[in-house]
Structure formats: C-alpha cells, structure tokens
Coordinates of C-alpha atoms in Angstrom, one line a residue:
D1 CA 0.0 0.0 0.0
P2 CA 1.7 3.3 -1.1
A3 CA 0.0 5.3 1.6
E4 CA 1.1 2.9 4.3
F5 CA 4.7 2.7 2.9
S6 CA 5.0 6.5 2.9
E7 CA 3.7 6.7 6.4
R8 CA 6.2 4.2 7.5
L9 CA 9.0 6.1 5.9
V10 CA 7.9 9.4 7.6
C11 CA 7.4 7.6 11.0
N12 CA 10.9 5.9 10.9
Y13 CA 12.5 9.3 10.2
A14 CA 10.5 11.1 12.9
S15 CA 11.2 8.5 15.6
G16 CA 15.0 8.6 14.9
Q17 CA 15.2 5.2 13.2
S18 CA 16.1 6.6 9.8
S19 CA 17.8 9.7 8.4
A20 CA 16.2 12.0 5.8
S21 CA 18.7 10.9 3.1
N22 CA 17.8 7.2 3.8
V23 CA 14.1 8.1 3.4
Q24 CA 15.0 9.5 0.0
S25 CA 17.0 6.5 -1.0
L26 CA 14.2 4.1 -0.1
A27 CA 11.6 6.1 -1.8
A28 CA 13.7 6.4 -5.0
S29 CA 14.3 2.6 -4.9
A30 CA 10.5 2.1 -4.6
M31 CA 9.9 4.4 -7.6
T32 CA 12.5 2.5 -9.7
W33 CA 10.9 -0.8 -8.8
C34 CA 7.4 0.5 -9.6
T35 CA 8.5 1.7 -13.0
S36 CA 10.4 -1.5 -13.8
V37 CA 7.2 -3.6 -13.4
G38 CA 5.2 -1.2 -15.6
G39 CA 3.5 0.7 -12.7
Q40 CA 2.6 4.4 -12.8
V41 CA 2.8 6.8 -9.9
P42 CA 0.2 9.6 -9.4
K43 CA 1.6 13.1 -9.8
H44 CA 1.1 14.2 -6.2
D45 CA 2.0 10.8 -4.5
L46 CA 3.9 11.3 -1.3
V47 CA 6.4 8.5 -2.1
G48 CA 7.2 10.2 -5.4
K49 CA 7.7 13.4 -3.5
L50 CA 10.0 11.7 -1.0
S51 CA 12.2 10.2 -3.8
K52 CA 13.0 13.8 -5.0
L53 CA 14.4 15.0 -1.7
G54 CA 17.7 16.8 -1.8
A55 CA 17.5 17.1 -5.6
A56 CA 16.8 13.3 -6.0
G57 CA 19.8 12.5 -3.7
K58 CA 22.3 14.8 -5.3
H59 CA 22.4 17.1 -2.3
P60 CA 21.8 14.9 0.8
Q61 CA 22.5 17.8 3.1
N62 CA 19.2 19.4 2.0
A63 CA 17.1 16.2 2.4
E64 CA 15.9 17.0 5.9
R65 CA 14.8 20.5 5.0
D66 CA 12.9 19.2 1.9
L67 CA 11.4 16.4 3.9
Q68 CA 10.1 18.8 6.6
R69 CA 8.5 20.9 3.8
A70 CA 6.8 17.7 2.3
I71 CA 5.6 16.6 5.8
K72 CA 3.9 20.0 6.4
K73 CA 2.5 20.1 2.8
Y74 CA 0.9 16.7 3.1
G75 CA -0.5 17.3 6.6
K76 CA 1.7 14.7 8.3
C77 CA 2.5 16.8 11.4
V78 CA 0.3 18.5 14.1
G79 CA -0.4 22.1 13.4
V80 CA 1.0 23.6 16.7
R81 CA 2.5 27.0 16.8
I82 CA 6.2 27.1 17.5
S83 CA 7.2 30.3 19.4
S84 CA 10.6 31.3 20.4
A85 CA 12.1 32.3 23.8
S86 CA 15.1 34.5 24.3
V87 CA 17.5 32.3 26.4
R88 CA 21.1 32.5 27.4
M89 CA 23.3 29.6 26.2
Y90 CA 26.9 28.7 26.4
D91 CA 29.3 28.6 23.4
P92 CA 31.9 25.8 24.1
S93 CA 34.2 27.1 21.4
T94 CA 34.6 30.6 22.9
S95 CA 33.6 29.9 26.5
E96 CA 31.1 32.7 26.3
I97 CA 27.5 33.1 27.2
Y98 CA 25.3 34.4 24.4
T99 CA 21.6 35.1 23.8
T100 CA 19.7 33.1 21.2
A101 CA 16.1 32.3 20.2
L102 CA 15.1 28.9 21.4
P103 CA 12.0 27.2 19.8
I104 CA 9.2 26.6 22.2
L105 CA 6.0 24.5 21.5
D106 CA 3.1 26.6 22.7
P107 CA 1.0 24.5 25.2
V108 CA -2.1 26.5 24.5
S109 CA -1.7 25.8 20.7
W110 CA -1.1 22.2 21.5
A111 CA -4.3 21.8 23.6
T112 CA -6.2 23.6 20.9
A113 CA -4.9 21.2 18.3
V114 CA -6.0 18.3 20.4
W115 CA -9.4 19.9 20.8
K116 CA -9.8 20.1 17.0
E117 CA -9.4 16.4 16.9
G118 CA -12.7 16.0 18.7
Q119 CA -14.0 16.3 22.3
D120 CA -13.7 12.6 22.7
V121 CA -10.0 12.7 21.9
F122 CA -9.5 15.7 24.2
E123 CA -11.2 13.9 27.1
S124 CA -9.3 10.6 26.5
I125 CA -5.9 12.4 26.6
F126 CA -6.5 14.9 29.5
L127 CA -9.0 13.0 31.7
G128 CA -7.8 9.4 31.1
N129 CA -9.8 6.4 31.7
A130 CA -11.7 7.7 34.7
G131 CA -13.4 10.5 32.7
R132 CA -15.3 13.4 34.2
E133 CA -16.4 11.5 37.3
G134 CA -12.8 10.7 38.1
A135 CA -11.9 14.3 37.9
R136 CA -14.7 15.3 40.2
R137 CA -13.7 12.7 42.7
F138 CA -10.1 13.9 42.6
W139 CA -11.0 17.6 43.2
L140 CA -13.6 16.8 45.9
N141 CA -10.9 14.8 47.8
A142 CA -8.3 17.6 47.2
K143 CA -10.8 20.2 48.6
E144 CA -11.2 18.1 51.7
N145 CA -7.7 16.6 52.3
C146 CA -5.1 18.5 50.4
S147 CA -3.6 21.7 52.0
W148 CA -2.5 23.0 48.5
F149 CA -6.1 23.1 47.3
K150 CA -8.3 23.6 50.4
D151 CA -8.4 27.4 50.1
D152 CA -9.0 27.6 46.4
T153 CA -12.1 29.4 45.3
I154 CA -13.0 27.2 42.2
P155 CA -16.7 26.2 42.6
P156 CA -17.4 22.5 43.0
E157 CA -19.6 22.4 39.9
D158 CA -16.4 23.0 37.8
F159 CA -14.5 20.0 39.3
S160 CA -15.6 17.5 36.7
G161 CA -13.8 19.5 33.9
L162 CA -10.9 20.8 35.9
L163 CA -7.6 19.5 34.5
P164 CA -4.4 19.6 36.8
L165 CA -1.4 20.6 34.7
N166 CA 2.2 19.5 35.8
L167 CA 5.5 20.7 34.4
Y168 CA 8.1 17.9 33.7
G169 CA 11.8 17.8 32.8
D170 CA 14.7 15.4 32.5
D171 CA 18.0 14.9 30.8
V172 CA 18.7 12.0 28.4
Q173 CA 21.8 10.8 26.6
A174 CA 21.0 11.0 22.9
F175 CA 24.5 9.6 22.2
R176 CA 26.2 7.3 24.7
N177 CA 29.3 8.3 26.4
S178 CA 29.3 11.7 24.7
E179 CA 29.0 15.0 26.7
P180 CA 27.7 16.9 23.7
G181 CA 25.1 14.1 23.2
A182 CA 23.1 14.9 26.4
V183 CA 19.9 16.9 25.8
S184 CA 17.5 18.4 28.3
I185 CA 13.8 17.9 27.7
V186 CA 11.0 20.1 29.1
G187 CA 7.3 19.0 28.8
W188 CA 4.0 19.2 30.5
G189 CA 1.1 16.9 31.1
C190 CA -2.1 16.3 33.1
D191 CA -2.2 14.4 36.4
L192 CA -5.4 12.6 35.4
S193 CA -3.9 10.9 32.3
Y194 CA -1.4 8.7 34.2
E195 CA -2.8 5.5 32.7
N196 CA -2.4 6.7 29.1
D197 CA 0.4 5.7 26.7
A198 CA 3.7 7.5 27.5
M199 CA 3.5 9.7 24.5
L200 CA 0.0 10.8 25.5
Q201 CA 0.9 11.5 29.1
T202 CA 3.6 14.1 28.6
F203 CA 3.9 16.6 25.8
L204 CA 7.1 18.2 24.6
T205 CA 7.6 21.9 25.0
A206 CA 11.4 22.4 24.5
V207 CA 14.5 20.5 24.0
Y208 CA 18.1 21.8 24.1
S209 CA 21.7 20.5 24.2
E210 CA 22.9 20.3 27.8
Y211 CA 26.4 20.8 26.4
C212 CA 25.4 24.3 25.2
A213 CA 23.4 25.2 28.3
C214 CA 24.5 27.6 31.1
G215 CA 23.2 28.3 34.6
H216 CA 20.6 30.7 33.2
T217 CA 19.1 28.6 30.4
Y218 CA 16.4 26.8 32.2
N219 CA 15.1 29.7 34.2
D220 CA 14.9 31.8 30.9
I221 CA 12.8 29.0 29.4
L222 CA 10.5 29.0 32.5
E223 CA 10.1 32.8 32.3
H224 CA 8.7 32.3 28.8
L225 CA 6.7 29.1 29.5
L226 CA 5.1 29.7 32.9
P227 CA 3.1 32.7 31.6
M228 CA 1.8 30.4 28.8
L229 CA 0.6 27.9 31.3
Q230 CA -1.0 30.7 33.3
H231 CA -2.8 31.9 30.2
M232 CA -3.8 28.3 29.5
A233 CA -5.4 28.1 33.0
D234 CA -7.1 31.5 32.7
P235 CA -10.9 31.0 32.8
A236 CA -11.5 34.3 31.0
A237 CA -9.1 33.6 28.1
G238 CA -11.9 32.2 25.8
H239 CA -10.2 28.9 24.9
P240 CA -12.3 26.6 22.7
W241 CA -12.5 23.8 25.3
Q242 CA -14.0 26.1 28.0
A243 CA -17.4 26.2 26.3
A244 CA -17.6 22.4 27.0
G245 CA -16.8 22.9 30.7
F246 CA -13.1 22.2 30.7
R247 CA -10.5 24.3 32.5
F248 CA -6.8 23.8 33.3
I249 CA -5.0 24.6 36.6
F250 CA -1.2 24.7 37.1
A251 CA -0.9 22.2 40.0
G252 CA 2.6 20.5 40.1
V253 CA 6.1 20.0 39.0
R254 CA 7.7 16.6 38.2
G255 CA 11.2 15.3 37.6
D256 CA 13.8 13.1 39.2
L257 CA 15.5 14.3 42.4
K258 CA 18.6 15.4 40.5
W259 CA 16.5 17.5 38.1
L260 CA 14.5 19.2 40.9
N261 CA 17.7 20.1 42.8
E262 CA 19.6 21.4 39.9
K263 CA 16.8 23.4 38.2
Y264 CA 14.8 24.5 41.2
K265 CA 17.4 24.5 44.0
I266 CA 15.4 22.4 46.4
H267 CA 16.1 19.1 48.1
H268 CA 19.8 19.6 48.3
Y269 CA 20.5 15.8 48.7
Q270 CA 24.2 16.2 48.4
R271 CA 24.4 18.4 51.5
I272 CA 25.0 16.9 55.0
S273 CA 22.5 19.0 57.0
D274 CA 21.7 22.4 55.6
E275 CA 18.5 22.0 53.5
F276 CA 19.1 18.4 52.8
C277 CA 15.3 18.1 52.5
S278 CA 13.2 21.2 51.8
R279 CA 10.1 19.7 53.4
C280 CA 11.5 19.0 56.9
K281 CA 14.6 19.4 59.0
A282 CA 16.2 16.0 58.5
S283 CA 19.9 15.7 57.9
K284 CA 22.4 13.0 57.0
K285 CA 24.4 13.5 60.3
A286 CA 23.2 14.8 63.7
D287 CA 24.0 14.3 67.3
D288 CA 20.5 12.9 67.9
I289 CA 19.8 10.0 65.4
R290 CA 16.2 11.0 65.4
W291 CA 17.0 14.0 63.2
T292 CA 18.7 11.9 60.5
M293 CA 17.2 10.5 57.4
F294 CA 18.1 7.0 58.6
D295 CA 15.4 7.1 61.3
F296 CA 12.1 5.9 59.6
R297 CA 10.3 5.3 63.0
P298 CA 7.1 7.2 63.8
T299 CA 9.0 8.9 66.7
S300 CA 11.6 10.5 64.5
L301 CA 12.0 14.2 65.3
H302 CA 12.1 15.3 61.6
R303 CA 8.7 13.6 61.3
T304 CA 7.0 14.7 64.5
V305 CA 8.2 18.3 64.9
G306 CA 10.5 19.0 62.0
R307 CA 8.1 19.3 59.0
I308 CA 8.1 22.5 57.0
S309 CA 5.0 23.8 55.3
S310 CA 5.0 25.6 51.9
E311 CA 4.3 28.9 53.6
Q312 CA 7.2 28.4 56.1
Y313 CA 9.5 27.6 53.2
M314 CA 8.5 30.7 51.2
D315 CA 8.9 32.9 54.3
S316 CA 12.5 31.6 54.8
K317 CA 13.6 32.5 51.3
A318 CA 14.2 35.7 49.4
L319 CA 11.9 36.1 46.4
E320 CA 14.7 35.6 43.9
E321 CA 15.7 32.2 45.7
L322 CA 12.3 30.7 45.3
P323 CA 11.6 28.2 42.5
L324 CA 9.7 30.0 39.8
P325 CA 6.7 27.6 39.8
M326 CA 6.1 28.5 43.4
L327 CA 5.5 32.1 42.4
F328 CA 2.7 30.8 40.1
G329 CA 1.0 28.9 43.0
V330 CA 2.7 25.5 43.1
D331 CA 3.0 24.1 46.7
I332 CA 6.4 22.7 47.8
S333 CA 4.7 19.3 48.4
R334 CA 3.8 19.3 44.6
F335 CA 7.4 19.1 43.5
V336 CA 7.3 15.3 43.2
H337 CA 9.7 12.7 41.9
D338 CA 10.3 9.0 41.5
T339 CA 11.4 6.4 44.1
V340 CA 13.7 3.4 43.4
L341 CA 15.4 0.4 45.0
N342 CA 19.1 -0.3 44.6
G343 CA 20.8 -3.6 43.8
S344 CA 21.6 -5.0 47.3
V345 CA 19.1 -7.8 47.0
L346 CA 20.7 -9.1 43.8
T347 CA 24.1 -8.8 45.4
Y348 CA 22.9 -10.7 48.5
L349 CA 21.4 -13.6 46.5
A350 CA 24.5 -13.8 44.3
E351 CA 26.9 -14.0 47.2
S352 CA 24.7 -16.5 49.1
G353 CA 24.9 -19.0 46.2
E354 CA 21.2 -18.7 45.1
F355 CA 22.0 -18.9 41.4
C356 CA 25.3 -21.0 41.6
N357 CA 28.0 -21.7 44.0
F358 CA 29.9 -18.5 44.5
P359 CA 33.4 -19.1 42.9
T360 CA 36.7 -18.5 44.7
G361 CA 39.4 -16.1 43.4
I362 CA 39.2 -12.5 42.4
Y363 CA 35.9 -11.0 43.6
E364 CA 34.9 -9.2 40.4
S365 CA 35.4 -12.3 38.3
A366 CA 33.5 -14.5 40.8
L367 CA 30.7 -12.1 40.9
G368 CA 30.6 -11.7 37.1
T369 CA 30.2 -15.6 36.8
T370 CA 27.4 -15.6 39.3
L371 CA 25.6 -12.6 37.7
R372 CA 25.6 -14.4 34.3
A373 CA 23.8 -17.3 35.9
A374 CA 21.4 -14.9 37.6
Y375 CA 20.6 -13.1 34.2
A376 CA 19.9 -16.5 32.6
R377 CA 17.4 -17.3 35.4
F378 CA 15.9 -13.8 35.0
K379 CA 15.3 -14.4 31.2
V380 CA 13.6 -17.8 32.0
W381 CA 11.4 -16.1 34.5
L382 CA 10.3 -13.5 31.9
R383 CA 9.4 -16.2 29.4
E384 CA 7.4 -18.1 32.0
E385 CA 5.5 -15.0 33.1
H386 CA 5.0 -13.9 29.5
L387 CA 6.7 -10.6 30.1
Q388 CA 9.2 -8.5 28.1
A389 CA 12.1 -6.4 29.3
T390 CA 15.1 -4.8 27.7
Q391 CA 17.2 -5.0 30.9
P392 CA 20.9 -5.3 29.9
R393 CA 23.0 -8.2 31.2
F394 CA 23.9 -8.2 34.9
T395 CA 27.6 -7.3 35.3
P396 CA 29.7 -6.1 38.2
S397 CA 30.0 -2.7 36.4
R398 CA 26.3 -2.3 36.0
L399 CA 25.8 -3.4 39.6
N400 CA 28.6 -0.9 40.7
R401 CA 30.2 -3.7 42.7
K402 CA 33.7 -4.5 41.6
H403 CA 34.8 -5.3 45.2
R404 CA 33.1 -5.9 48.5
G405 CA 33.7 -2.3 49.6
M406 CA 31.5 -0.8 47.0
F407 CA 27.7 -0.2 47.6
P408 CA 25.7 -2.0 44.9
C409 CA 23.3 0.0 42.7
L410 CA 21.8 -1.8 39.8
A411 CA 21.6 0.3 36.5
S412 CA 18.1 -0.1 35.3
K413 CA 15.5 2.2 33.7
A414 CA 11.8 2.6 33.6
I415 CA 9.8 -0.8 33.5
N416 CA 13.1 -2.9 33.5
G417 CA 13.7 -2.0 37.2
K418 CA 10.2 -3.0 38.1
R419 CA 10.5 -6.4 36.3
V420 CA 13.8 -7.1 38.1
S421 CA 12.3 -6.2 41.5
F422 CA 9.4 -8.7 41.1
W423 CA 11.7 -11.4 39.9
L424 CA 14.0 -10.8 42.9
A425 CA 11.0 -11.0 45.2
S426 CA 9.9 -14.3 43.7
R427 CA 13.4 -15.7 44.2
C428 CA 13.6 -14.6 47.8
V429 CA 10.3 -16.0 48.7
A430 CA 11.1 -19.4 46.9
R431 CA 14.4 -19.4 48.8
V432 CA 12.8 -19.0 52.2
E433 CA 10.2 -21.7 51.5
R434 CA 12.9 -24.1 50.1
L435 CA 15.3 -23.7 53.1
G436 CA 12.6 -24.0 55.7
G437 CA 14.1 -24.4 59.1
A438 CA 17.5 -23.7 57.7
C439 CA 16.6 -20.3 56.7
T440 CA 18.4 -17.5 58.6
E441 CA 17.0 -14.4 60.1
L442 CA 19.0 -12.4 57.4
D443 CA 17.2 -14.4 54.7
K444 CA 13.8 -13.6 56.2
L445 CA 14.7 -9.9 56.6
V446 CA 15.9 -9.6 53.0
T447 CA 12.7 -11.4 51.8
T448 CA 10.5 -9.0 53.9
T449 CA 12.3 -6.0 52.5
I450 CA 11.9 -6.9 48.7
W451 CA 8.4 -8.3 49.2
S452 CA 7.1 -5.1 50.9
Y453 CA 8.7 -3.1 48.2
C454 CA 6.9 -5.1 45.5
A455 CA 3.7 -4.9 47.5
L456 CA 4.0 -1.1 47.5
L457 CA 4.4 -1.2 43.8
R458 CA 1.3 -3.2 43.4
H459 CA -0.6 -0.7 45.4
F460 CA 0.7 2.0 43.1
D461 CA -0.7 0.0 40.1
Q462 CA -3.9 -1.2 41.5
C463 CA -5.2 1.7 43.4
S464 CA -7.0 4.6 41.5
V465 CA -5.8 8.2 41.7
V466 CA -8.0 8.8 44.8
M467 CA -7.7 6.0 47.3
T468 CA -10.0 4.9 50.1
Q469 CA -8.8 5.3 53.7
A470 CA -8.3 1.5 53.9
E471 CA -6.2 1.5 50.7
A472 CA -4.0 4.4 51.9
Q473 CA -3.5 2.7 55.3
L474 CA -2.5 -0.6 53.6
M475 CA -0.1 1.2 51.3
H476 CA 1.4 3.1 54.2
R477 CA 1.9 -0.1 56.2
D478 CA 3.7 -1.9 53.4
G479 CA 5.8 1.1 52.5
M480 CA 6.9 1.7 56.1
L481 CA 7.6 -2.0 56.5
H482 CA 10.0 -1.8 53.5
L483 CA 11.8 1.3 54.9
L484 CA 12.1 0.0 58.4
S485 CA 13.4 -3.5 57.4
Y486 CA 15.7 -1.7 54.9
A487 CA 17.2 0.4 57.6
N488 CA 17.6 -2.7 59.8
L489 CA 19.5 -4.4 57.0
R490 CA 21.7 -1.3 56.7
K491 CA 22.5 -1.5 60.4
R492 CA 23.5 -5.2 60.0
S493 CA 25.6 -4.6 57.0
A494 CA 27.6 -1.8 58.8
A495 CA 28.7 -4.3 61.4
T496 CA 30.2 -6.7 58.9
K497 CA 33.8 -6.8 57.6
G498 CA 36.1 -9.0 55.5
R499 CA 34.5 -11.6 53.3
T500 CA 31.3 -11.7 55.4
L501 CA 28.0 -12.0 53.6
N502 CA 26.0 -8.7 53.4
R503 CA 29.0 -6.5 53.6
T504 CA 28.6 -2.9 52.3
C505 CA 25.0 -3.2 51.2
W506 CA 21.7 -1.4 51.7
S507 CA 22.9 2.2 51.3
V508 CA 20.1 4.4 52.7
L509 CA 19.6 7.1 49.9
P510 CA 17.8 10.5 50.1
K511 CA 15.1 8.9 47.9
H512 CA 14.2 6.6 50.7
H513 CA 13.6 9.7 53.0
H514 CA 11.4 11.2 50.3
L515 CA 9.5 7.9 49.9
Q516 CA 8.6 8.4 53.6
H517 CA 7.2 11.8 52.8
A518 CA 5.3 10.4 49.9
L519 CA 3.7 7.7 52.1
D520 CA 2.8 10.2 54.8
D521 CA 1.3 12.5 52.2
A522 CA -0.8 9.5 50.8
L523 CA -2.1 8.8 54.2
T524 CA -3.3 12.4 54.6
T525 CA -4.3 13.4 51.0
L526 CA -5.5 9.9 49.8
I527 CA -3.8 10.6 46.5
N528 CA -2.0 7.6 45.0
P529 CA 1.8 8.3 44.7
G530 CA 1.9 5.9 41.8
T531 CA 0.2 8.5 39.6
Y532 CA 3.5 10.5 39.6
H533 CA 5.8 7.4 39.3
L534 CA 8.0 8.4 36.4
L535 CA 8.1 5.0 34.6
A536 CA 6.1 6.4 31.6
A537 CA 7.9 9.7 31.7
E538 CA 11.2 8.0 31.3
S539 CA 9.8 6.2 28.3
F540 CA 8.8 9.6 26.9
V541 CA 12.2 11.0 27.5
G542 CA 13.8 8.0 25.8
A543 CA 11.6 8.4 22.7
I544 CA 12.5 12.1 22.5
G545 CA 16.2 11.2 22.9
R546 CA 16.1 8.9 19.9
M547 CA 14.5 11.5 17.8
S548 CA 17.3 13.9 18.6
R549 CA 20.1 11.5 18.0
T550 CA 20.8 12.5 14.3
C551 CA 20.4 16.2 14.9
H552 CA 23.4 18.5 15.3
R553 CA 23.5 20.2 18.6
S554 CA 23.1 23.6 17.0
T555 CA 19.8 22.5 15.4
V556 CA 18.6 19.9 17.9
A557 CA 15.9 22.2 19.4
F558 CA 14.1 22.9 16.2
R559 CA 14.6 19.6 14.4
T560 CA 13.5 17.5 17.3
I561 CA 10.3 19.5 17.7
Q562 CA 9.6 19.0 14.0
R563 CA 10.1 15.2 14.3
Y564 CA 8.0 15.1 17.5
L565 CA 5.0 16.8 15.8
T566 CA 5.2 14.2 13.0
V567 CA 5.1 11.4 15.5
M568 CA 2.2 12.9 17.4
R569 CA 0.2 13.3 14.2
L570 CA 0.2 9.6 13.8
R571 CA -0.5 9.0 17.5
L572 CA -3.4 11.4 17.5
T573 CA -4.9 9.8 14.3
K574 CA -4.6 6.3 15.9
Q575 CA -6.2 7.5 19.1
A576 CA -9.1 9.1 17.3
E577 CA -9.6 5.9 15.1
A578 CA -9.6 3.7 18.2
L579 CA -12.1 5.9 20.0
R580 CA -14.4 6.0 17.0
H581 CA -14.1 2.2 16.6
A582 CA -14.9 1.6 20.3
A583 CA -18.0 3.9 20.0
Q584 CA -19.3 1.9 17.0
H585 CA -18.4 -1.6 18.0
G586 CA -17.7 -1.4 21.7
P587 CA -14.4 -1.7 23.5

C-alpha cells in the first residue's frame, strides 16, 4: 500500500530510526521498482515526492529541509504554533554566554490542536480512563484533604472538567558516552492521564543541548513558559474547550531528584545537614539520630516536629531564591519525583549462592560468573510470566560492585527495574520456602524488604488516583515495613567486615527519605503516589532522545520539535480511530 509505505518512511524518520537521506533513498528505490514492473505513480503521490528530496539525492545535506516541507504540505504533522524564547546559552568554542532564540512549542496551541481532533480525543488524553467522574472525585478529595487546594475558590460544579497541569523535565543521553550528546527535555502533562500511553501523558515543550546550556538557560525558558501555562489556565481567556466545561489549573512539577535540585534549588540531597530536605529538618548526620534520614520510625523528630510547610519555606527565602513555579502557586509538596530500590538484593542472592556456588578467586570475576547465571534465570522467568524487558545483562560494572567495599546499585531504567524487583521478590520467597528451618534471620529480613517493596508497587498500580482510607493505610503499612526493614539491613551490614555475607550493602539514599514523605502524604491526602511514578515519563524521554540522535546540537531544538510533531500526528490519528471504533463496535 503506497499510503502505508509513505507513512512508515515518515514515521521511521521522525522516531529517529532513519535519516532523511535514507528516506529519499528508499523512496527512490520504490519508484524505480514500480517503474520496472510497468507501474505508474500519481503526480502528487507522497512516495514520489520523497524520492526527490535533496535534488533526488544529489544534495543529501538538504534532504531534511525538503522532507520537513513535504511533511507540512501533506499534513503529516500536528499544526501547533512554535514560538521562540530569548534564552542564554553557552558557546563551548569561545567559553562565552550568548543570547539566542530557542524554539518553544506553545502549550495553548497544542491543547487547541488536540481539541480540534474532537472532544472525545481531548477527554481521553487529559481525563484518562476515569473521565469526568474521576476528575470530580479527585478535586472533591483535594478540597477536603489537600492543603494545597483547600483554600482555592474554584466552585465544585467545575470540578468534573478541571484539569491539573504538571511541568516535567529530565536529561537524556542522545548519544552514549558523549558529553555533547546529552539533551534536556521540558514537557507538560495532566495528572489525570497517568494511565495513558507514555507519549499521550507528557507533551514536549522544549529541548536543548545540555552541552550548550548555562546556569541561566532553564530559568529563561521558565520565564517564557510559565506565563503560557498561566494563560492556559485563565478561565476568561476564551479557549475553545472552555465552552464544554473544561479548564486547566497549574498544580505541580515533576522530575527526578537530581533535576529538581539542579533546576529549582530544592532538596539539596548532596548536603550533609543544611536543607538536605526542603520539606523537613532532616539531615544526614546529627548528634541525635532521630533527626537523621536513617530514622524511619514514627517517633523520629524530623517527622513529628520538624516538618516545613510551603508557607514556612517561602517565608524563609528571598523572592529571587524561590523556585519560579512557586511564584505561580505551586506548593512545595507538589514538587514530586520517583522512588527506586538499589541492587543490594541481587548482590545478597548472588553472594549467598542462590544462582550457583559463589566461585573462589578475584571477587569481580567471581561475581561476574554468578551474575551471568542470575541473568539467565531472569530471562527464563520473563518467558514463564509472558513478560518482556530490555534490561541489559547483569555485570559487576552495571551493579557498581567491583569489590566488597562498593555499595551495589543496579543500573536499570523505567519498567526494567520493576521487572527485576518482582523477579528478585519471587526468588527470595522461593528461597525461604525451600530452606525451611535452615533459613536464617537475614534471609527472612531480605525477603521482607523486597516483598514489601513489590507490595508497594502493586498498590501504586492497582489503586485509583484517589484511594480509600483503607487502601491508603495498607499502602502506608507496606511502604513503612519496607523502609524499616531496609534500615535494619543497613545497620546489620555496617557491622560486617572482611568476606562476610551482606558487607557494604543497603545504602540508605535520600530517595528513601522522600519515599517516607510520599507515604505520609498519601495517608493524609489519599492521592496515590503511583500516579506520579516516572516510569512512563522515562519512556517519553527515551523516545525524544531517539528523535534527537541524528540532529546536530546547533539545530537539535528545532529539528527534534519537527520530528515530534510528525510522530504525534500519527499518535493522535490512531487515538481518534480507536475511540471511534470503540464507540461503534464497543471496546
């Protein structure tokens, strides 16, 4: 089918799987084959147009420019306005900071383009599976239980169409092991669409080379972007979706802990005590252990008397020191990020001989042999459970464990880390059941730690965005069981030395402390922390990174946006077709 073939060519280019010159070459080959078998190509056929890119291949450097013109002419991209922001960037060749115009995808124009696809498409993207009733429950609960919304004056009759906006950002390596290859991605999304596909949860706003960024770049982008989001949430702006009862509200910021610290200057996790956590007075070291992040007990002082409200935080800072989103009404508790588990469980099982007898000799070589056996067992488990994962092989380098004095931390991203955690939990439970009376207290404690962590992940997945009181209490119980048992394991590990099992494991990270905040918030607000788990966001960032791989860093901002709009044209079309088919024939 020529239409399907041309769409495949354009999609492969936009997603970073093919270059523009390769698109021209494939289209030209298709044209040659068609002619050789006596076929005729219509005058305005897209494949024929693609075969002529770059003067029919004579000037391949112009192929991408010509391809973008063809994509726009044939309606293969979303019609979203691309504005520009005056931002300060860094020139590596001269070591100077200069001002340039950075392309910005207008969020208002993007939402308008989605609205033009149909109200059903708009609702499916921004309201998710729960629809208007889910939005109404979310805001009624927020009005009753969330300090950041209790005093808002929005009338309850508007809750069913009120859409909570969030601002998201992250870095990604477009090219491996290359400093110029890192790009920073800024996007936005709606909290209620957390069950959607990754590309329909978060929407691109800006992308720029991290190598060419300076300390002012991100704030310059925010100064241009935040007024756009404010205008998007203005009930008197006359947006087309407002007539149907929809309205946006800027309600949160997302990103990993490193991003929040670097871009917003909060949660200084690398500090020892001063502002280690922006939401409480916890520290890494203190004379009284109850003030440290290692104390997860209900009696810890940073939990009972050391919490800091958003108002207290704002009062303690000068205006220019505050994160810009806070000046637009975002509460400090709404700067949310992901939580992860490190690789200590895998190390413990490997050293205890769960996968094979731990060899003698050099530790790194012995661990590598054991990890190869572990990875083979992991792949077998995936096949048995009918699951897929792209987790790379387990190696001492990826585990950050080349000798017994190094804390393990398994390198895994997005859904892969989740798959590994559930596999480890199944191995630990099977080990305890198999050993029976020969099982040690350490075996039981490790099993409790990983089982409670996976139970927490199940709560994240199975609970809706607004939980019942019973669901919140159960989630809090399992989450705190994980943290307390984890801290117990760290205490046991600190007492070991030499070649003893469990040496230098279970490093308590700042993310564990912030997980405690998330669990306490869930118990109060009844909002599921799993809705801002960044698994889908990492998939989105990975997709944008692949789009930017073949772009030069001087043009990466504009070319990546062009490719993104092409990919989203296909996504929106498929979403609309699926909704219309479900309406006619049922889900």
